[in-house]
Coordinates of C-alpha atoms in Angstrom, one line a residue:
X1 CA 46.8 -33.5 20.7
X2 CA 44.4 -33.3 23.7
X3 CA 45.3 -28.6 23.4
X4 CA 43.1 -29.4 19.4
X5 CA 41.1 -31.4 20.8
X6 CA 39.6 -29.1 23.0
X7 CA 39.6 -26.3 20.3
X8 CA 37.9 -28.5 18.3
X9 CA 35.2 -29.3 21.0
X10 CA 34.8 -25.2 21.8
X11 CA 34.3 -24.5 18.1
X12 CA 31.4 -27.2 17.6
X13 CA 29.6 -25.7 20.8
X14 CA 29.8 -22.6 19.7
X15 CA 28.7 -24.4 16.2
X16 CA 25.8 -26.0 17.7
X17 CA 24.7 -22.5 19.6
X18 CA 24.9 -20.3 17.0
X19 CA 24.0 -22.3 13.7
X20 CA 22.6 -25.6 14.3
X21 CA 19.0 -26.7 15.8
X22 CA 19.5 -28.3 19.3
X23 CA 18.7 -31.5 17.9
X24 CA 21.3 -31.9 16.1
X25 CA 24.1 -30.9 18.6
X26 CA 23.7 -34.4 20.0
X27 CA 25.5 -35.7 17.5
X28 CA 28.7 -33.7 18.6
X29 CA 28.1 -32.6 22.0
X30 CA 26.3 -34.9 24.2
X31 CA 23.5 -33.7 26.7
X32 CA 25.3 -30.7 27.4
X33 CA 25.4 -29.0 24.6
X34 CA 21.5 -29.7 23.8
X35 CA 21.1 -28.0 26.9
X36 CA 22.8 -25.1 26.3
X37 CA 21.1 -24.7 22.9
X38 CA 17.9 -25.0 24.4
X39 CA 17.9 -22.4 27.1
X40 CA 20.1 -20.0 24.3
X41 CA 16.6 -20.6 21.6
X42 CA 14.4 -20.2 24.7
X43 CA 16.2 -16.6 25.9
X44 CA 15.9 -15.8 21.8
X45 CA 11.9 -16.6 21.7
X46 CA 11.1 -14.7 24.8
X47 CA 13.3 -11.3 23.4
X48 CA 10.8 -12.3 20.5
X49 CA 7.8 -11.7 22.1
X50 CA 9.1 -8.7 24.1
X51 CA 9.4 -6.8 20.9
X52 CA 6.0 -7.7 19.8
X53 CA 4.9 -11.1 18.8
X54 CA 5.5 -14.6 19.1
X55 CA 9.6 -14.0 18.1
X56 CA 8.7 -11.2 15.4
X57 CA 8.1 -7.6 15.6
X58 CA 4.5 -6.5 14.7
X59 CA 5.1 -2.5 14.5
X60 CA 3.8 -1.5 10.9
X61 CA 4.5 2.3 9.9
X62 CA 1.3 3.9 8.9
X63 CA 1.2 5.5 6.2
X64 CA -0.8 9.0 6.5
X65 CA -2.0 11.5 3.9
X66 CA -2.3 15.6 4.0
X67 CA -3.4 17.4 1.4
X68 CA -3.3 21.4 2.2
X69 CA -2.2 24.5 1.3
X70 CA 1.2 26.6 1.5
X71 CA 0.9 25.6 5.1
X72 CA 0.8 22.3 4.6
X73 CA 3.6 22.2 1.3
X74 CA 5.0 25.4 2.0
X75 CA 4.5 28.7 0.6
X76 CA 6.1 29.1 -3.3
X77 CA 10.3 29.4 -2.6
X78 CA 10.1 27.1 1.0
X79 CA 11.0 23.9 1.3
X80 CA 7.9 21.5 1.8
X81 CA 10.0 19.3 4.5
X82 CA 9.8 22.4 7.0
X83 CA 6.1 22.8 7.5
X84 CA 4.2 21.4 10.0
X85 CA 2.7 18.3 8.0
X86 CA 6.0 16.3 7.8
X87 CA 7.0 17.8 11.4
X88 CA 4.3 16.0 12.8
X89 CA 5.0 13.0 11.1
X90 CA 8.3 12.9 12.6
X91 CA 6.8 13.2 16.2
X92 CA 4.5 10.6 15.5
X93 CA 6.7 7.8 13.6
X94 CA 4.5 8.5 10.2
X95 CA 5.7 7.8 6.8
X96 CA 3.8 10.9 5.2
X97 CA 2.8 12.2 2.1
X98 CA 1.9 15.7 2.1
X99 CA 0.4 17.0 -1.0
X100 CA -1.2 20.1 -2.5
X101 CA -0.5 23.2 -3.6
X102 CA -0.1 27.8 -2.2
X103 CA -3.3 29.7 -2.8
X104 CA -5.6 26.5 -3.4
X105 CA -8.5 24.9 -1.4
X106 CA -11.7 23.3 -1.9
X107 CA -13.0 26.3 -4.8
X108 CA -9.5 28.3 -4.8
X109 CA -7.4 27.5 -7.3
X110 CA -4.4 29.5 -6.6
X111 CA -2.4 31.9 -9.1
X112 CA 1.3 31.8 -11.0
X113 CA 2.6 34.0 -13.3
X114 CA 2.7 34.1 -16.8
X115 CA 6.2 35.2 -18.0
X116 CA 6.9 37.4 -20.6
X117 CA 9.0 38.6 -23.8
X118 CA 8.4 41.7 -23.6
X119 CA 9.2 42.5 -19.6
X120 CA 7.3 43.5 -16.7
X121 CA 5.9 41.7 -14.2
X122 CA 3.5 39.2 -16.3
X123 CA 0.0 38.9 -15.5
X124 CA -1.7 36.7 -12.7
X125 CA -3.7 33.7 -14.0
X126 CA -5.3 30.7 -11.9
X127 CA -3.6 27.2 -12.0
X128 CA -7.0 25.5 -12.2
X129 CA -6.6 23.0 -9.1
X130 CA -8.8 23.0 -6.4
X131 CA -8.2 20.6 -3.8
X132 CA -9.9 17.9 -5.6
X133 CA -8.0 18.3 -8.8
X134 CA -5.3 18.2 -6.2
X135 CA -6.1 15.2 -4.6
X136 CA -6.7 12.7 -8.2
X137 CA -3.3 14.1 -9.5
X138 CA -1.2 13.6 -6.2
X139 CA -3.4 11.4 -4.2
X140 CA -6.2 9.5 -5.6
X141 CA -4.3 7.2 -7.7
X142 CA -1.7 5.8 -4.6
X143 CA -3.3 2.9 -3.0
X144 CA -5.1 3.6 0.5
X145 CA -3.4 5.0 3.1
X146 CA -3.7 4.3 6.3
X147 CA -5.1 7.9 7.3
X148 CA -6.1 11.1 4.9
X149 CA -6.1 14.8 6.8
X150 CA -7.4 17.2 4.5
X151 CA -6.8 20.5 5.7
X152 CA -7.7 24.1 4.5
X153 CA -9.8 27.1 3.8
X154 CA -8.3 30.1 4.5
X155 CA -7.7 30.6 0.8
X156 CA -12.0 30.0 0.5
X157 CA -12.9 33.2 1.7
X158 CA -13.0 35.2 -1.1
X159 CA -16.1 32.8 -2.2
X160 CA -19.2 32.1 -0.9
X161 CA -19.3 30.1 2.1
X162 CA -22.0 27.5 0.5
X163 CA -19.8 26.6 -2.6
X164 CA -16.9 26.0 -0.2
X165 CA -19.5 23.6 1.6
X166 CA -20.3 22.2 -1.8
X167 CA -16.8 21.4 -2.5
X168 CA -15.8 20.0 0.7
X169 CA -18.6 17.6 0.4
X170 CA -17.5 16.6 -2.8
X171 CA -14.1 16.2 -2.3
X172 CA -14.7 13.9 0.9
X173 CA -17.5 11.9 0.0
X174 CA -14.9 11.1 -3.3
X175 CA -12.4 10.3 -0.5
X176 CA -14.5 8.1 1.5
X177 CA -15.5 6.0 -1.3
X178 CA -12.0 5.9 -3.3
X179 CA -10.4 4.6 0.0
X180 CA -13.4 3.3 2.5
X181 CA -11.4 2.1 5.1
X182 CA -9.1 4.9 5.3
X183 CA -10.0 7.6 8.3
X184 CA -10.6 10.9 7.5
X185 CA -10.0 13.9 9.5
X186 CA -10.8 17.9 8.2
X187 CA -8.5 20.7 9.6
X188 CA -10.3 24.0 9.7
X189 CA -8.7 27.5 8.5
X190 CA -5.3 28.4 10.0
X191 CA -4.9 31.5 10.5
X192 CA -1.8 34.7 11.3
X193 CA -3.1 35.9 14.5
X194 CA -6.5 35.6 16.8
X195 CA -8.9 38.1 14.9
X196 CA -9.9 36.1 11.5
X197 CA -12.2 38.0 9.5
X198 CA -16.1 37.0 9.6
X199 CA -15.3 35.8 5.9
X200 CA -12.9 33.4 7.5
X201 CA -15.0 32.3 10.3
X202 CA -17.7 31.6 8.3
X203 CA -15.8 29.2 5.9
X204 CA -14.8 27.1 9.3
X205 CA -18.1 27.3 10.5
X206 CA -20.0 25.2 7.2
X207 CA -16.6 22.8 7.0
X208 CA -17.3 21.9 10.4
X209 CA -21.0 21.4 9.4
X210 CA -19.7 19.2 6.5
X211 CA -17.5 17.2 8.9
X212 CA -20.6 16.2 11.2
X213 CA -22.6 15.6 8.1
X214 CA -19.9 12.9 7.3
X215 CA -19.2 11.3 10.6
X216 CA -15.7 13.2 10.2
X217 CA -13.4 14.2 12.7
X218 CA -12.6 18.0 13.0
X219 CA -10.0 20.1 14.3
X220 CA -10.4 23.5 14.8
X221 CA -7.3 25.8 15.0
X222 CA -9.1 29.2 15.2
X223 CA -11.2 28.2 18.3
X224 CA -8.0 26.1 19.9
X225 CA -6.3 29.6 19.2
X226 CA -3.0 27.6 17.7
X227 CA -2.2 31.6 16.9
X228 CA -2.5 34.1 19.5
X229 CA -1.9 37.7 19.6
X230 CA -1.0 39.6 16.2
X231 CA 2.7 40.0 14.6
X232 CA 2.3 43.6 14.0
X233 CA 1.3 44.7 17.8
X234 CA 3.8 42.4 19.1
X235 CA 1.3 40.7 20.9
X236 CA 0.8 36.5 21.7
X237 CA 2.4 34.1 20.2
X238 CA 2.3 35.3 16.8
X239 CA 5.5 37.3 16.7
X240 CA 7.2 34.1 17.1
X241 CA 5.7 32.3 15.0
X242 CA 4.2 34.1 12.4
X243 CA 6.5 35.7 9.4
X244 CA 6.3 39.1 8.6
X245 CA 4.2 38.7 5.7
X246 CA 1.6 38.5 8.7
X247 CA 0.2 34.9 7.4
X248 CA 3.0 32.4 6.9
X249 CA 4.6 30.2 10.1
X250 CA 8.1 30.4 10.6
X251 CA 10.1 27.3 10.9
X252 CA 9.7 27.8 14.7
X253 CA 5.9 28.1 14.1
X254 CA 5.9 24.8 11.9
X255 CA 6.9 22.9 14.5
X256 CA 4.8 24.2 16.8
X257 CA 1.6 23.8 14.4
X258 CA 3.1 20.8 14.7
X259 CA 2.5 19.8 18.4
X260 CA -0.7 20.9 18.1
X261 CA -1.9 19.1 15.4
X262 CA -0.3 15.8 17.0
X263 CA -2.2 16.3 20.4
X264 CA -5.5 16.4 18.7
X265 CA -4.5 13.2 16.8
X266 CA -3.6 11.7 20.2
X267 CA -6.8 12.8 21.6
X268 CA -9.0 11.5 18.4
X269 CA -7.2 8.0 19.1
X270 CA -5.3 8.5 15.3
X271 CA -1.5 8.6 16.5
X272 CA -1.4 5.0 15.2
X273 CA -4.1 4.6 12.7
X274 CA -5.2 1.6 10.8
X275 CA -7.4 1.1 8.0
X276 CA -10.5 -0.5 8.6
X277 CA -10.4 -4.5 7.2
X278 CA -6.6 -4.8 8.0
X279 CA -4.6 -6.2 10.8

C-alpha cells in the first residue's frame, strides 16, 4: 500500500509541475510542491525573455521585395532559386520575393520568340513589360513588404539615358506611394567584367541621380567593382564568376553577387528592415 502510495504522490508532483498552476498544487502537494512549481514557472519566464520578450519570442521575418532582370530571376532556361536575389535572402534570414523578367528594365521590354508553322527560327518580338508593368503584375498588388530593391539597367542602354531617368522616376515614385512605409533601395547596372561601355555608365550615372532625387538608397556595383577583370583575357575575378556568354554569373558568381549585395544592406542599416508605422 505505502509502494502506490508513493507512485501516486510522484505522479501528482510531476502533475502539478507540468500541467497545473502552482496554486492549485496545494491541494495535493503541500508547500513543497508550490515551491517547486514556482521556481520550475520562474526558470520558464526568464528562458522567455532570453529569447526575446517577456516569455515570447519577438523575431518577425521580413518580408523583402526585388524586382530585376535575368540577374535577379535568372536568364531564360535557369532556375530563379540560383541567382543572387534569393542567395542573399538566405544569408540574411529574408522571406523573399524576387520578381521580373531577362532583357527588361525600366524602358526595355525584353524579347521571345514567336514560333512557327512553317520552320525556322521565328522572328524576335518585345514582351511589352518594362519594369513597371513588371512590378503591377508581380508586385504591386501583394500587400507592403517590409523592403522593395529594384535593381537594373544594363538592358537600358540601347535608349537614351533621360527616358531611362524618366522611367525610373516613375516607377519609384509609384512605389513610394503604393507602399509608403516600405524602404526602397535602387541597384545600379551589373555588369560581365570592369570596362562597361560609356552607354552603360551613363545609364548608372542618371539612376543614381534619380535615387538622390528620392531620398533613395543606391548601390553601385560598377564602381564597388563586384566584377573584376574580363572572362575572355582570363583576367580578375570574372573567369570565375562570369559564364562564357561573357554577361551571365555562374552559380559561383550568384552567390558571390550575393555577399556583396548583403554587406551593402548591412552597411545601409537594411539586414533587418521594418516598415515605417509598424512594430
Amino acid at each position: 500500500m505505502s509502494s502506490r502510495r508513493a507512485r501516486r504522490g510522484a505522479a501528482i508532483l510531476s502533475l502539478c509541475l507540468g500541467l497545473l498552476p502552482a496554486t492549485a498544487c496545494g491541494e495535493f502537494g503541500g508547500d513543497a510542491v508550490k515551491r517547486e512549481a514556482s521556481q520550475a514557472q520562474k526558470g520558464q519566464a526568464r528562458n522567455g525573455q532570453a529569447r526575446g520578450g517577456a516569455g515570447t519570442s519577438t523575431q518577425v521575418t521580413p518580408v523583402v521585395m526585388i524586382l530585376g532582370d535575368s540577374y535577379t530571376v535568372g536568364e531564360r532556361g535557369s532556375q530563379p532559386e540560383t541567382t543572387y536575389a534569393p542567395a542573399a535572402a538566405r544569408l540574411l534570414g529574408w522571406q523573399v520575393v524576387a520578381a521580373g523578367k531577362a532583357g527588361t528594365g525600366f524602358v526595355a521590354t525584353g524579347t521571345r520568340r514567336r514560333s512557327t508553322t512553317q520552320g525556322g527560327a521565328g522572328a524576335a518580338r518585345t514582351s511589352g513589360q518594362t519594369f513597371m508593368g513588371l512590378f503591377e503584375s508581380q508586385l504591386g498588388w501583394r500587400p507592403a513588404p517590409d523592403l522593395l530593391i529594384v535593381s537594373g539597367g544594363h538592358n537600358d542602354r540601347k535608349y537614351p539615358a533621360m527616358q531611362t531617368a524618366q522611367a525610373a522616376r516613375e516607377l519609384l515614385s509609384r512605389a513610394k506611394l503604393r507602399w509608403p512605409g516600405t524602404p526602397i533601395v535602387l541597384i545600379g547596372p551589373i555588369w560581365g567584367n570592369d570596362t562597361p561601355a560609356p552607354a552603360t555608365l551613363a545609364i548608372r550615372d542618371v539612376l543614381r541621380g534619380v535615387a538622390q532625387e528620392l531620398k533613395i538608397p543606391f548601390i553601385d556595383p560598377i564602381a564597388q567593382r563586384w566584377i573584376t577583370g574580363n572572362r575572355a583575357t582570363g583576367t580578375g575575378n570574372a573567369p570565375g564568376y562570369i559564364r562564357p556568354d561573357g554577361v551571365h554569373p555562374t552559380i559561383e558568381g550568384h552567390r558571390y553577387l550575393a555577399t556583396r549585395l548583403v554587406d551593402d544592406i548591412k552597411r545601409l542599416g537594411l539586414a533587418h528592415p521594418t516598415r515605417k508605422g509598424t512594430s
